[in-house]
Amino acid sequence: MELAYIPSPSSGVLYLGPVPLRGYAFCIIIGVFVAVWLGNKRWIARGGRAGTVADIAVWAVPFGLVGGRLYHVVTDYQLYFSEGRDWVDAFKIWEGGLGIWGAIALGALGAWIGCRRRGIPLPAYADAIAPGIALAQAVGRWGNWFNQELYGRETDLPWAVEITSSADGRMPGTYHPTFLYESLWCVGVALLVIWADRRFELGHGRAFALYVAGYCAGRFWIEYMRVDEAHHILGLRLNNWTALLVFLLAVLYIVLSARKRPGREAVVEPGAGDGEGPAADAKETDGDATGKDAPAEEATTGDAPDTEDSGRPGKPDEPEASAEQEDAEEPEESKDGAGSAKKG
């Protein structure tokens, strides 16, 4: 007899009048907002403009959704294209089925396009949003709870999840809540990246690589616990091999990047400090003060000789005296010539 367990919702859809609110899609949307919010704060702290993360997310999110769905459909094609299945279901993303590997891959392509349009280095952007992506995954995994999917082996632990649906080969019972394990693991990865980034000032994509490595480490053992249908290679699920390979690549990138480009980028967004923010306001204030003081100084300097000259008696008459002196020193030829001209 189970003393305690996590109950599953009776339905993954709530209706607001005629409008269906699907729990899976709702979790994905909340996750995106969390990622953009945290990414924006980190981007501004690194010297970027407010709103840049959201602008680039307009490219990254749709690409990520398409990539995640493609990976799921390709690796689990039997769910949509085998006998008795309807291939149209491959487009029903609200029913679940997003592969994180495809989502990150195509999402990175979309982010690269957005960054390129704004002259921003992709590694710097990836570092800023890395913890936010981990938190987005933590929230998104609760969509699997709404759909009663992606659970582990049977267990009678107090935190087991109760599966009540018998659709698609499910067996009602209590199972390991692998969605919960992965959600908590992603929160830990986000905190790890934030801490390591502050402690070691990770740059040039290393914070993002740390997120990837941390996630893959947890995904490996969580994936091993799952009992849903999947392809196997040498006794391991396909996603286990994917997690292992991506983990090694992420660690290799961290090592090589630290040797080739130590430290962090000095500038993450060209022109971010020009015309915006407190630094720009301070520059404008200094410039105004300098502009106002300079004419005053020049005026003072220029007026000083006039003031001194006006205090000397007879000084205003000097120009006339100079004129008489010039007449007195005029060459004889000029005088004679002038006289001849007059005589003629």
mmCIF file of C-alpha atoms in Angstrom:
data_model
loop_
_atom_site.group_PDB
_atom_site.id
_atom_site.type_symbol
_atom_site.label_atom_id
_atom_site.label_comp_id
_atom_site.label_asym_id
_atom_site.label_seq_id
_atom_site.Cartn_x
_atom_site.Cartn_y
_atom_site.Cartn_z
ATOM 1 C CA MET A 1 0.000 0.000 0.000
ATOM 2 C CA GLU A 2 1.380 3.363 -1.069
ATOM 3 C CA LEU A 3 1.518 5.783 1.824
ATOM 4 C CA ALA A 4 2.211 8.759 -0.395
ATOM 5 C CA TYR A 5 2.771 9.602 -4.044
ATOM 6 C CA ILE A 6 2.579 12.470 -6.497
ATOM 7 C CA PRO A 7 -0.852 12.368 -8.159
ATOM 8 C CA SER A 8 -1.077 12.982 -11.880
ATOM 9 C CA PRO A 9 -3.662 15.426 -13.214
ATOM 10 C CA SER A 10 -6.803 13.796 -14.572
ATOM 11 C CA SER A 11 -6.413 15.864 -17.733
ATOM 12 C CA GLY A 12 -3.596 17.806 -19.307
ATOM 13 C CA VAL A 13 -5.981 20.394 -20.711
ATOM 14 C CA LEU A 14 -7.954 23.136 -18.993
ATOM 15 C CA TYR A 15 -10.637 25.031 -20.888
ATOM 16 C CA LEU A 16 -11.106 28.766 -20.568
ATOM 17 C CA GLY A 17 -14.486 28.846 -22.266
ATOM 18 C CA PRO A 18 -13.851 27.464 -25.763
ATOM 19 C CA VAL A 19 -10.092 28.084 -25.507
ATOM 20 C CA PRO A 20 -8.002 25.053 -24.465
ATOM 21 C CA LEU A 21 -5.088 25.712 -22.116
ATOM 22 C CA ARG A 22 -2.710 22.781 -22.451
ATOM 23 C CA GLY A 23 -0.414 22.167 -19.513
ATOM 24 C CA TYR A 24 2.512 21.050 -21.681
ATOM 25 C CA ALA A 25 2.435 24.184 -23.847
ATOM 26 C CA PHE A 26 1.873 26.382 -20.799
ATOM 27 C CA CYS A 27 5.037 25.027 -19.136
ATOM 28 C CA ILE A 28 7.063 25.625 -22.313
ATOM 29 C CA ILE A 29 5.844 29.231 -22.530
ATOM 30 C CA ILE A 30 6.640 29.936 -18.870
ATOM 31 C CA GLY A 31 10.093 28.420 -19.362
ATOM 32 C CA VAL A 32 10.800 30.718 -22.312
ATOM 33 C CA PHE A 33 9.821 33.792 -20.284
ATOM 34 C CA VAL A 34 12.073 32.699 -17.406
ATOM 35 C CA ALA A 35 15.012 32.174 -19.768
ATOM 36 C CA VAL A 36 14.565 35.575 -21.420
ATOM 37 C CA TRP A 37 14.113 37.374 -18.091
ATOM 38 C CA LEU A 38 17.251 35.919 -16.495
ATOM 39 C CA GLY A 39 19.217 36.153 -19.720
ATOM 40 C CA ASN A 40 18.349 39.840 -20.027
ATOM 41 C CA LYS A 41 19.599 40.569 -16.500
ATOM 42 C CA ARG A 42 22.865 38.743 -17.152
ATOM 43 C CA TRP A 43 23.312 40.400 -20.549
ATOM 44 C CA ILE A 44 22.932 43.891 -19.082
ATOM 45 C CA ALA A 45 25.399 42.989 -16.304
ATOM 46 C CA ARG A 46 27.920 42.021 -18.987
ATOM 47 C CA GLY A 47 27.547 45.391 -20.706
ATOM 48 C CA GLY A 48 24.796 44.714 -23.234
ATOM 49 C CA ARG A 49 21.594 46.583 -23.990
ATOM 50 C CA ALA A 50 18.266 45.810 -22.372
ATOM 51 C CA GLY A 51 15.957 43.996 -24.779
ATOM 52 C CA THR A 52 18.688 42.432 -26.901
ATOM 53 C CA VAL A 53 18.136 38.961 -25.424
ATOM 54 C CA ALA A 54 14.422 39.098 -26.249
ATOM 55 C CA ASP A 55 15.107 40.326 -29.780
ATOM 56 C CA ILE A 56 17.433 37.411 -30.477
ATOM 57 C CA ALA A 57 15.047 34.985 -28.750
ATOM 58 C CA VAL A 58 12.530 35.838 -31.469
ATOM 59 C CA TRP A 59 14.863 33.901 -33.767
ATOM 60 C CA ALA A 60 16.109 31.264 -31.316
ATOM 61 C CA VAL A 61 12.791 30.063 -29.854
ATOM 62 C CA PRO A 62 10.974 29.136 -33.105
ATOM 63 C CA PHE A 63 14.109 27.426 -34.420
ATOM 64 C CA GLY A 64 14.446 25.580 -31.124
ATOM 65 C CA LEU A 65 10.845 24.349 -31.175
ATOM 66 C CA VAL A 66 11.204 23.078 -34.733
ATOM 67 C CA GLY A 67 14.547 21.438 -33.943
ATOM 68 C CA GLY A 68 13.221 19.780 -30.806
ATOM 69 C CA ARG A 69 10.225 18.374 -32.626
ATOM 70 C CA LEU A 70 12.310 17.172 -35.574
ATOM 71 C CA TYR A 71 14.712 15.316 -33.282
ATOM 72 C CA HIS A 72 11.830 13.614 -31.493
ATOM 73 C CA VAL A 73 10.012 12.616 -34.681
ATOM 74 C CA VAL A 74 13.169 11.322 -36.374
ATOM 75 C CA THR A 75 14.381 9.287 -33.391
ATOM 76 C CA ASP A 76 10.885 7.987 -32.546
ATOM 77 C CA TYR A 77 9.515 7.742 -36.075
ATOM 78 C CA GLN A 78 7.646 4.526 -35.240
ATOM 79 C CA LEU A 79 5.220 6.567 -33.135
ATOM 80 C CA TYR A 80 4.041 8.437 -36.225
ATOM 81 C CA PHE A 81 4.829 6.449 -39.371
ATOM 82 C CA SER A 82 4.381 2.791 -38.401
ATOM 83 C CA GLU A 83 1.280 0.766 -39.218
ATOM 84 C CA GLY A 84 -1.829 2.019 -37.497
ATOM 85 C CA ARG A 85 -0.300 5.432 -36.734
ATOM 86 C CA ASP A 86 -1.368 8.775 -38.151
ATOM 87 C CA TRP A 87 1.540 10.849 -39.484
ATOM 88 C CA VAL A 88 -0.467 14.024 -38.828
ATOM 89 C CA ASP A 89 0.223 13.469 -35.126
ATOM 90 C CA ALA A 90 3.837 14.440 -35.793
ATOM 91 C CA PHE A 91 2.657 18.065 -35.917
ATOM 92 C CA LYS A 92 0.748 17.926 -32.622
ATOM 93 C CA ILE A 93 3.492 19.421 -30.516
ATOM 94 C CA TRP A 94 1.096 20.115 -27.627
ATOM 95 C CA GLU A 95 0.827 16.393 -26.991
ATOM 96 C CA GLY A 96 4.475 16.292 -25.962
ATOM 97 C CA GLY A 97 7.656 15.232 -27.687
ATOM 98 C CA LEU A 98 10.486 17.782 -27.821
ATOM 99 C CA GLY A 99 14.051 16.510 -27.993
ATOM 100 C CA ILE A 100 16.378 18.864 -26.128
ATOM 101 C CA TRP A 101 19.289 17.925 -28.392
ATOM 102 C CA GLY A 102 17.488 19.139 -31.495
ATOM 103 C CA ALA A 103 16.095 22.156 -29.660
ATOM 104 C CA ILE A 104 19.567 23.331 -28.611
ATOM 105 C CA ALA A 105 21.092 22.624 -32.025
ATOM 106 C CA LEU A 106 18.542 24.504 -34.147
ATOM 107 C CA GLY A 107 17.951 27.058 -31.399
ATOM 108 C CA ALA A 108 21.662 27.893 -31.567
ATOM 109 C CA LEU A 109 21.312 28.367 -35.331
ATOM 110 C CA GLY A 110 18.443 30.790 -34.801
ATOM 111 C CA ALA A 111 20.425 32.633 -32.115
ATOM 112 C CA TRP A 112 23.412 32.842 -34.481
ATOM 113 C CA ILE A 113 21.221 34.492 -37.126
ATOM 114 C CA GLY A 114 19.878 36.982 -34.581
ATOM 115 C CA CYS A 115 23.352 37.725 -33.213
ATOM 116 C CA ARG A 116 24.819 38.161 -36.683
ATOM 117 C CA ARG A 117 22.162 40.711 -37.589
ATOM 118 C CA ARG A 118 23.203 42.795 -34.566
ATOM 119 C CA GLY A 119 26.955 42.224 -34.708
ATOM 120 C CA ILE A 120 27.009 40.281 -31.434
ATOM 121 C CA PRO A 121 29.327 37.312 -30.781
ATOM 122 C CA LEU A 122 27.257 34.166 -30.306
ATOM 123 C CA PRO A 123 29.457 32.742 -27.468
ATOM 124 C CA ALA A 124 28.875 35.853 -25.334
ATOM 125 C CA TYR A 125 25.117 35.612 -25.866
ATOM 126 C CA ALA A 126 25.156 31.893 -25.092
ATOM 127 C CA ASP A 127 27.007 32.521 -21.822
ATOM 128 C CA ALA A 128 24.400 35.059 -20.748
ATOM 129 C CA ILE A 129 21.382 32.832 -21.383
ATOM 130 C CA ALA A 130 22.865 29.481 -20.268
ATOM 131 C CA PRO A 131 21.402 29.451 -16.703
ATOM 132 C CA GLY A 132 18.079 30.669 -18.068
ATOM 133 C CA ILE A 133 17.914 27.751 -20.492
ATOM 134 C CA ALA A 134 18.513 25.331 -17.613
ATOM 135 C CA LEU A 135 15.668 26.922 -15.628
ATOM 136 C CA ALA A 136 13.441 26.833 -18.718
ATOM 137 C CA GLN A 137 14.050 23.088 -18.928
ATOM 138 C CA ALA A 138 13.270 22.739 -15.232
ATOM 139 C CA VAL A 139 9.885 24.383 -15.776
ATOM 140 C CA GLY A 140 9.226 22.667 -19.098
ATOM 141 C CA ARG A 141 9.695 19.184 -17.632
ATOM 142 C CA TRP A 142 6.498 19.653 -15.629
ATOM 143 C CA GLY A 143 4.681 19.510 -18.941
ATOM 144 C CA ASN A 144 5.514 15.786 -18.950
ATOM 145 C CA TRP A 145 3.683 15.496 -15.638
ATOM 146 C CA PHE A 146 0.559 16.963 -17.239
ATOM 147 C CA ASN A 147 0.830 14.430 -20.073
ATOM 148 C CA GLN A 148 1.672 11.491 -17.759
ATOM 149 C CA GLU A 149 4.833 10.634 -19.694
ATOM 150 C CA LEU A 150 8.585 10.141 -19.284
ATOM 151 C CA TYR A 151 8.493 8.329 -15.972
ATOM 152 C CA GLY A 152 10.915 5.708 -14.675
ATOM 153 C CA ARG A 153 10.697 2.216 -13.248
ATOM 154 C CA GLU A 154 8.048 1.149 -10.777
ATOM 155 C CA THR A 155 8.641 2.168 -7.169
ATOM 156 C CA ASP A 156 6.811 2.606 -3.894
ATOM 157 C CA LEU A 157 8.867 5.578 -2.735
ATOM 158 C CA PRO A 158 6.867 8.403 -1.115
ATOM 159 C CA TRP A 159 7.669 10.711 -4.035
ATOM 160 C CA ALA A 160 6.602 8.249 -6.726
ATOM 161 C CA VAL A 161 4.304 9.604 -9.426
ATOM 162 C CA GLU A 162 0.962 7.920 -9.957
ATOM 163 C CA ILE A 163 0.128 7.087 -13.560
ATOM 164 C CA THR A 164 -3.590 6.637 -14.145
ATOM 165 C CA SER A 165 -3.737 6.653 -17.942
ATOM 166 C CA SER A 166 -3.622 3.428 -19.941
ATOM 167 C CA ALA A 167 -3.270 5.084 -23.351
ATOM 168 C CA ASP A 168 -0.318 4.273 -25.657
ATOM 169 C CA GLY A 169 0.690 1.194 -23.703
ATOM 170 C CA ARG A 170 0.861 2.830 -20.273
ATOM 171 C CA MET A 171 0.296 0.670 -17.198
ATOM 172 C CA PRO A 172 -1.363 2.413 -14.241
ATOM 173 C CA GLY A 173 0.794 2.371 -11.131
ATOM 174 C CA THR A 174 3.443 4.356 -9.268
ATOM 175 C CA TYR A 175 6.782 5.073 -10.904
ATOM 176 C CA HIS A 176 9.974 7.062 -10.452
ATOM 177 C CA PRO A 177 9.157 10.688 -11.399
ATOM 178 C CA THR A 178 12.084 11.158 -13.782
ATOM 179 C CA PHE A 179 10.532 14.431 -14.930
ATOM 180 C CA LEU A 180 10.922 15.683 -11.338
ATOM 181 C CA TYR A 181 14.486 14.390 -11.081
ATOM 182 C CA GLU A 182 15.454 16.186 -14.270
ATOM 183 C CA SER A 183 13.656 19.362 -13.203
ATOM 184 C CA LEU A 184 15.568 19.507 -9.906
ATOM 185 C CA TRP A 185 18.827 18.631 -11.656
ATOM 186 C CA CYS A 186 18.351 21.526 -14.107
ATOM 187 C CA VAL A 187 17.829 23.945 -11.217
ATOM 188 C CA GLY A 188 21.116 22.708 -9.747
ATOM 189 C CA VAL A 189 22.871 23.162 -13.107
ATOM 190 C CA ALA A 190 21.583 26.741 -13.348
ATOM 191 C CA LEU A 191 22.918 27.546 -9.870
ATOM 192 C CA LEU A 192 26.249 25.880 -10.724
ATOM 193 C CA VAL A 193 26.693 27.970 -13.867
ATOM 194 C CA ILE A 194 25.815 31.206 -12.059
ATOM 195 C CA TRP A 195 28.282 30.437 -9.272
ATOM 196 C CA ALA A 196 31.105 29.329 -11.586
ATOM 197 C CA ASP A 197 30.572 32.326 -13.854
ATOM 198 C CA ARG A 198 30.964 34.725 -10.927
ATOM 199 C CA ARG A 199 33.861 32.806 -9.391
ATOM 200 C CA PHE A 200 35.943 32.232 -12.530
ATOM 201 C CA GLU A 201 34.535 34.914 -14.900
ATOM 202 C CA LEU A 202 33.741 32.434 -17.642
ATOM 203 C CA GLY A 203 33.684 33.832 -21.142
ATOM 204 C CA HIS A 204 33.819 32.948 -24.841
ATOM 205 C CA GLY A 205 31.102 30.296 -24.508
ATOM 206 C CA ARG A 206 32.512 28.445 -21.500
ATOM 207 C CA ALA A 207 29.519 29.166 -19.244
ATOM 208 C CA PHE A 208 27.260 27.675 -21.898
ATOM 209 C CA ALA A 209 29.568 24.679 -22.282
ATOM 210 C CA LEU A 210 29.448 24.152 -18.512
ATOM 211 C CA TYR A 211 25.659 24.135 -18.666
ATOM 212 C CA VAL A 212 25.766 21.553 -21.473
ATOM 213 C CA ALA A 213 28.232 19.331 -19.608
ATOM 214 C CA GLY A 214 26.282 19.586 -16.349
ATOM 215 C CA TYR A 215 22.976 18.805 -18.007
ATOM 216 C CA CYS A 216 24.389 15.813 -19.907
ATOM 217 C CA ALA A 217 25.838 14.339 -16.714
ATOM 218 C CA GLY A 218 22.411 14.330 -15.092
ATOM 219 C CA ARG A 219 20.550 13.330 -18.240
ATOM 220 C CA PHE A 220 22.709 10.182 -18.540
ATOM 221 C CA TRP A 221 21.570 8.606 -15.260
ATOM 222 C CA ILE A 222 18.012 9.927 -15.509
ATOM 223 C CA GLU A 223 17.661 8.532 -19.015
ATOM 224 C CA TYR A 224 18.895 5.174 -17.762
ATOM 225 C CA MET A 225 15.910 5.024 -15.380
ATOM 226 C CA ARG A 226 13.221 5.642 -18.001
ATOM 227 C CA VAL A 227 11.016 2.814 -19.248
ATOM 228 C CA ASP A 228 9.324 4.449 -22.260
ATOM 229 C CA GLU A 229 10.016 3.002 -25.696
ATOM 230 C CA ALA A 230 13.362 4.028 -27.209
ATOM 231 C CA HIS A 231 16.066 2.805 -29.582
ATOM 232 C CA HIS A 232 19.005 1.017 -27.969
ATOM 233 C CA ILE A 233 22.646 0.751 -29.064
ATOM 234 C CA LEU A 234 24.930 -1.729 -27.284
ATOM 235 C CA GLY A 235 22.473 -1.984 -24.426
ATOM 236 C CA LEU A 236 22.121 1.763 -23.865
ATOM 237 C CA ARG A 237 19.329 4.058 -24.961
ATOM 238 C CA LEU A 238 20.088 6.398 -27.866
ATOM 239 C CA ASN A 239 19.813 9.439 -25.616
ATOM 240 C CA ASN A 240 22.415 7.936 -23.259
ATOM 241 C CA TRP A 241 24.937 7.824 -26.088
ATOM 242 C CA THR A 242 23.969 11.335 -27.163
ATOM 243 C CA ALA A 243 24.418 12.662 -23.612
ATOM 244 C CA LEU A 244 27.817 10.976 -23.312
ATOM 245 C CA LEU A 245 29.096 12.316 -26.643
ATOM 246 C CA VAL A 246 27.836 15.871 -26.055
ATOM 247 C CA PHE A 247 29.312 15.827 -22.521
ATOM 248 C CA LEU A 248 32.783 14.969 -23.862
ATOM 249 C CA LEU A 249 32.551 17.660 -26.551
ATOM 250 C CA ALA A 250 31.499 20.289 -23.981
ATOM 251 C CA VAL A 251 34.375 19.430 -21.639
ATOM 252 C CA LEU A 252 36.832 19.492 -24.545
ATOM 253 C CA TYR A 253 35.550 22.920 -25.573
ATOM 254 C CA ILE A 254 36.003 24.284 -22.039
ATOM 255 C CA VAL A 255 39.623 23.087 -21.897
ATOM 256 C CA LEU A 256 40.635 24.307 -25.362
ATOM 257 C CA SER A 257 38.768 27.609 -25.061
ATOM 258 C CA ALA A 258 40.374 28.403 -21.699
ATOM 259 C CA ARG A 259 43.811 27.928 -23.246
ATOM 260 C CA LYS A 260 43.129 29.849 -26.437
ATOM 261 C CA ARG A 261 40.937 32.671 -25.066
ATOM 262 C CA PRO A 262 41.308 33.064 -21.303
ATOM 263 C CA GLY A 263 39.179 35.594 -19.460
ATOM 264 C CA ARG A 264 35.930 37.171 -20.572
ATOM 265 C CA GLU A 265 34.926 39.410 -23.479
ATOM 266 C CA ALA A 266 35.517 43.105 -22.785
ATOM 267 C CA VAL A 267 32.705 44.138 -25.147
ATOM 268 C CA VAL A 268 29.658 41.954 -25.779
ATOM 269 C CA GLU A 269 27.517 44.378 -27.776
ATOM 270 C CA PRO A 270 29.083 47.061 -29.998
ATOM 271 C CA GLY A 271 27.907 50.559 -29.111
ATOM 272 C CA ALA A 272 25.997 49.436 -26.037
ATOM 273 C CA GLY A 273 27.584 52.190 -23.938
ATOM 274 C CA ASP A 274 26.932 54.968 -26.486
ATOM 275 C CA GLY A 275 23.857 57.070 -25.918
ATOM 276 C CA GLU A 276 22.297 54.795 -23.317
ATOM 277 C CA GLY A 277 22.629 54.021 -19.656
ATOM 278 C CA PRO A 278 24.247 55.737 -16.696
ATOM 279 C CA ALA A 279 27.700 55.791 -18.276
ATOM 280 C CA ALA A 280 26.426 57.661 -21.306
ATOM 281 C CA ASP A 281 24.527 60.125 -19.109
ATOM 282 C CA ALA A 282 27.697 60.778 -17.125
ATOM 283 C CA LYS A 283 29.591 61.428 -20.357
ATOM 284 C CA GLU A 284 26.925 63.861 -21.529
ATOM 285 C CA THR A 285 27.046 65.662 -18.205
ATOM 286 C CA ASP A 286 30.839 65.961 -18.356
ATOM 287 C CA GLY A 287 30.665 67.101 -21.940
ATOM 288 C CA ASP A 288 28.103 69.802 -21.157
ATOM 289 C CA ALA A 289 30.166 71.055 -18.252
ATOM 290 C CA THR A 290 33.304 71.201 -20.394
ATOM 291 C CA GLY A 291 31.473 72.895 -23.220
ATOM 292 C CA LYS A 292 30.104 75.565 -20.926
ATOM 293 C CA ASP A 293 33.363 76.202 -19.087
ATOM 294 C CA ALA A 294 35.545 76.466 -22.184
ATOM 295 C CA PRO A 295 33.855 79.548 -23.740
ATOM 296 C CA ALA A 296 33.829 81.246 -20.355
ATOM 297 C CA GLU A 297 37.549 80.637 -19.976
ATOM 298 C CA GLU A 298 38.249 81.872 -23.484
ATOM 299 C CA ALA A 299 36.163 84.973 -22.906
ATOM 300 C CA THR A 300 38.007 85.726 -19.713
ATOM 301 C CA THR A 301 41.371 85.244 -21.371
ATOM 302 C CA GLY A 302 40.414 87.333 -24.363
ATOM 303 C CA ASP A 303 39.007 90.224 -22.307
ATOM 304 C CA ALA A 304 42.013 90.520 -20.009
ATOM 305 C CA PRO A 305 44.298 92.446 -22.423
ATOM 306 C CA ASP A 306 41.508 94.892 -23.311
ATOM 307 C CA THR A 307 40.883 95.563 -19.660
ATOM 308 C CA GLU A 308 44.548 96.221 -19.002
ATOM 309 C CA ASP A 309 44.957 98.435 -22.095
ATOM 310 C CA SER A 310 41.888 100.498 -21.269
ATOM 311 C CA GLY A 311 43.428 101.366 -17.928
ATOM 312 C CA ARG A 312 46.445 103.112 -19.543
ATOM 313 C CA PRO A 313 46.037 106.841 -20.473
ATOM 314 C CA GLY A 314 46.561 107.615 -24.118
ATOM 315 C CA LYS A 315 46.368 104.027 -25.231
ATOM 316 C CA PRO A 316 43.367 104.536 -27.512
ATOM 317 C CA ASP A 317 45.358 107.191 -29.436
ATOM 318 C CA GLU A 318 48.118 104.784 -30.412
ATOM 319 C CA PRO A 319 46.584 103.726 -33.712
ATOM 320 C CA GLU A 320 46.561 107.388 -34.933
ATOM 321 C CA ALA A 321 50.139 107.838 -33.891
ATOM 322 C CA SER A 322 51.068 104.762 -35.809
ATOM 323 C CA ALA A 323 49.403 106.162 -38.908
ATOM 324 C CA GLU A 324 51.343 109.426 -38.675
ATOM 325 C CA GLN A 325 54.543 107.470 -38.151
ATOM 326 C CA GLU A 326 53.921 105.490 -41.334
ATOM 327 C CA ASP A 327 53.390 108.725 -43.287
ATOM 328 C CA ALA A 328 56.590 110.128 -41.912
ATOM 329 C CA GLU A 329 58.545 107.078 -42.962
ATOM 330 C CA GLU A 330 57.138 107.000 -46.490
ATOM 331 C CA PRO A 331 59.959 106.769 -49.091
ATOM 332 C CA GLU A 332 61.030 109.905 -50.968
ATOM 333 C CA GLU A 333 60.236 108.289 -54.296
ATOM 334 C CA SER A 334 56.662 107.895 -53.338
ATOM 335 C CA LYS A 335 56.459 111.506 -52.254
ATOM 336 C CA ASP A 336 58.153 112.733 -55.401
ATOM 337 C CA GLY A 337 56.032 110.507 -57.548
ATOM 338 C CA ALA A 338 52.986 111.739 -55.845
ATOM 339 C CA GLY A 339 54.127 115.351 -56.311
ATOM 340 C CA SER A 340 54.866 114.807 -59.995
ATOM 341 C CA ALA A 341 51.500 113.311 -60.471
ATOM 342 C CA LYS A 342 49.944 116.316 -58.880
ATOM 343 C CA LYS A 343 52.012 118.666 -61.038
ATOM 344 C CA GLY A 344 51.150 116.790 -64.194
#
